[in-house]
Coordinates of C-alpha atoms in Angstrom, one line a residue:
X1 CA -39.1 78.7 -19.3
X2 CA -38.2 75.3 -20.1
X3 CA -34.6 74.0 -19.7
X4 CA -32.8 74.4 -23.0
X5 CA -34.1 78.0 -23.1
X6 CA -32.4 80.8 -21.7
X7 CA -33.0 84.7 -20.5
X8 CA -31.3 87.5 -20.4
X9 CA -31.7 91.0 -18.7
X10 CA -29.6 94.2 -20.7
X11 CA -30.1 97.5 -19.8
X12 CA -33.9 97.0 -19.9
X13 CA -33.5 94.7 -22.9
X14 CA -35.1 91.3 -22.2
X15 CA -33.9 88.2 -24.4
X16 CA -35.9 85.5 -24.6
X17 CA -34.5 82.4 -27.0
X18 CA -36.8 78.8 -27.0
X19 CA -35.5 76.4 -29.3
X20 CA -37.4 73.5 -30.8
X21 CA -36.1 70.7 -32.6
X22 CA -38.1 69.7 -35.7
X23 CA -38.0 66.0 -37.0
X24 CA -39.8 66.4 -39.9
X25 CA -37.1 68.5 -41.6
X26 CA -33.6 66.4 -40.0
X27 CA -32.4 62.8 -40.9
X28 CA -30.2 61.4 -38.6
X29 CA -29.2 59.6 -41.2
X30 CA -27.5 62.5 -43.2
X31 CA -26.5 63.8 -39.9
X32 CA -29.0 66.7 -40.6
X33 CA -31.0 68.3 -37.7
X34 CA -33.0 71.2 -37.9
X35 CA -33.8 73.4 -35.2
X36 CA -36.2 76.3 -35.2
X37 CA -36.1 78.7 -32.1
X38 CA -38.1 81.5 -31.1
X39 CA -36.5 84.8 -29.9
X40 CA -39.1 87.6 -28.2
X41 CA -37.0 90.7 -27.2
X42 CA -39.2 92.9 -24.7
X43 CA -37.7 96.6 -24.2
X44 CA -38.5 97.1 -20.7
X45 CA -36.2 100.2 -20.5
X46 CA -37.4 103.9 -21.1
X47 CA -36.2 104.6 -24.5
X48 CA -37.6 103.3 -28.2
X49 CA -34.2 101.3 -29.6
X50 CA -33.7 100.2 -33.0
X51 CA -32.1 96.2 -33.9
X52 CA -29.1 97.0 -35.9
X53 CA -27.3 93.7 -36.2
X54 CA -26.7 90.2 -34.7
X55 CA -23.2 88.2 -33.7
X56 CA -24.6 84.2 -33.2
X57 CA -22.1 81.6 -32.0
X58 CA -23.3 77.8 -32.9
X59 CA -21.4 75.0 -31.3
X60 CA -22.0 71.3 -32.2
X61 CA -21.6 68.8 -30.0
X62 CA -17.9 67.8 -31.7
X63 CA -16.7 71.5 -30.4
X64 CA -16.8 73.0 -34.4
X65 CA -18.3 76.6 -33.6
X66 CA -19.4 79.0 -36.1
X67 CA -19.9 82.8 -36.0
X68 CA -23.0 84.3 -38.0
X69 CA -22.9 88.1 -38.3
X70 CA -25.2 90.2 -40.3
X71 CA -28.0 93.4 -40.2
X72 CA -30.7 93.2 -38.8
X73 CA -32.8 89.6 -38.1
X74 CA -34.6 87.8 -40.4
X75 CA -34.5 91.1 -43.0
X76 CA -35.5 93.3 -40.9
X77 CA -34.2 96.0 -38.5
X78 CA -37.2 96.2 -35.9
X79 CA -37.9 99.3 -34.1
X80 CA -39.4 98.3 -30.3
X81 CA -41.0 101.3 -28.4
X82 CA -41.0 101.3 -24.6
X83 CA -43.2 98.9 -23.0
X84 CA -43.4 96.9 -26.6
X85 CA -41.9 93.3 -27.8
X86 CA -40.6 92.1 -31.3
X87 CA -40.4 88.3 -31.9
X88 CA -39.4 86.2 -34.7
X89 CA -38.5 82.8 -35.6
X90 CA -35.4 81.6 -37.1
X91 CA -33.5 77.9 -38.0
X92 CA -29.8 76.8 -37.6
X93 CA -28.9 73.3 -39.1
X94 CA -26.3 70.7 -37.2
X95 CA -24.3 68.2 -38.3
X96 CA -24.7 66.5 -34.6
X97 CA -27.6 66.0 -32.3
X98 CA -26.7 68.7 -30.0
X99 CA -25.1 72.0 -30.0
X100 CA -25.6 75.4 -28.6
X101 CA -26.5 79.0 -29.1
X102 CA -25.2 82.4 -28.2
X103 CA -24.5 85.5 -29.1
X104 CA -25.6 89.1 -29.1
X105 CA -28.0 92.4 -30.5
X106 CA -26.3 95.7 -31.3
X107 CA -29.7 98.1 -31.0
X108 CA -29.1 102.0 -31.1
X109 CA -31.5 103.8 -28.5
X110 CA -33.1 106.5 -29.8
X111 CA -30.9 109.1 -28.1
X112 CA -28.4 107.4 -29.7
X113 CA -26.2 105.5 -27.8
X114 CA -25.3 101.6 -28.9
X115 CA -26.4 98.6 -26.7
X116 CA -24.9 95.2 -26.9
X117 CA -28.0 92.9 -25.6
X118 CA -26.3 89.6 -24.8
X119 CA -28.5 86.5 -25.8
X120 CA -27.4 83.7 -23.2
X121 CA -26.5 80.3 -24.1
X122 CA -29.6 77.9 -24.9
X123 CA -29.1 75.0 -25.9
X124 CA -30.3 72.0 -29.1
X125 CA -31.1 68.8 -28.4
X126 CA -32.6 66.3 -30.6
X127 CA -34.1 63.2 -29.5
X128 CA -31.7 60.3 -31.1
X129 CA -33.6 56.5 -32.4
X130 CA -31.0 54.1 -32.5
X131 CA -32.2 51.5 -35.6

């Protein structure tokens, strides 16, 4: 794991978040910087549990947060049997060169009962060219 990436342990629910900043689509110029980051969820616990929704909290580097809630990630609401993984790849766009990530997964196992998976802080940095 490198250092701007984080991992987290919840009930058996692994969290794995790897950012990566990507130049080709920012302009420091128009204080626009693309990150894309990587998120592989492993169930490591005994029960099947279904993604139902995600709470992110983005943070610039000028201490503006904002909280993105919605079903699901990236349209979909990803079953993950025992011993299995789900990963996907998202963006988030900041008006600074650094900011961080954090938030949470609600899954429902399949007896039932509601997890909160915490995603721990990781962290984007972009590379700044002073012209």
């Amino acid at each position: 794991m490198n250092k701007v990436s984080s991992e987290n342990i919840t009930e058996g629910i692994k969290i794995i978040a790897d950012p990566v900043y990507q130049p080709y689509h920012s302009s420091e110029k128009e204080k626009r910087f693309l990150f894309s980051y990587e998120i592989t969820i492993v169930n490591q616990s005994k029960v099947g549990v279904t993604l139902r929704s995600r709470m992110w909290k983005i943070i610039n580097s000028d201490g503006e947060d904002k909280i993105i809630r919605g079903e699901g990630v990236v349209g979909e609401m990803p079953f993950i049997a025992p011993g299995e993984s789900y990963k996907y790849t998202s963006f988030s766009i900041l008006d600074t060169p650094f900011g961080t990530m954090e938030g949470f997964y609600i899954l429902e196992r399949e007896d039932g009962d509601i997890i909160q998976a915490n995603i721990n802080r990781f962290y984007l940095t972009a590379p700044i060219t002073h012209k």
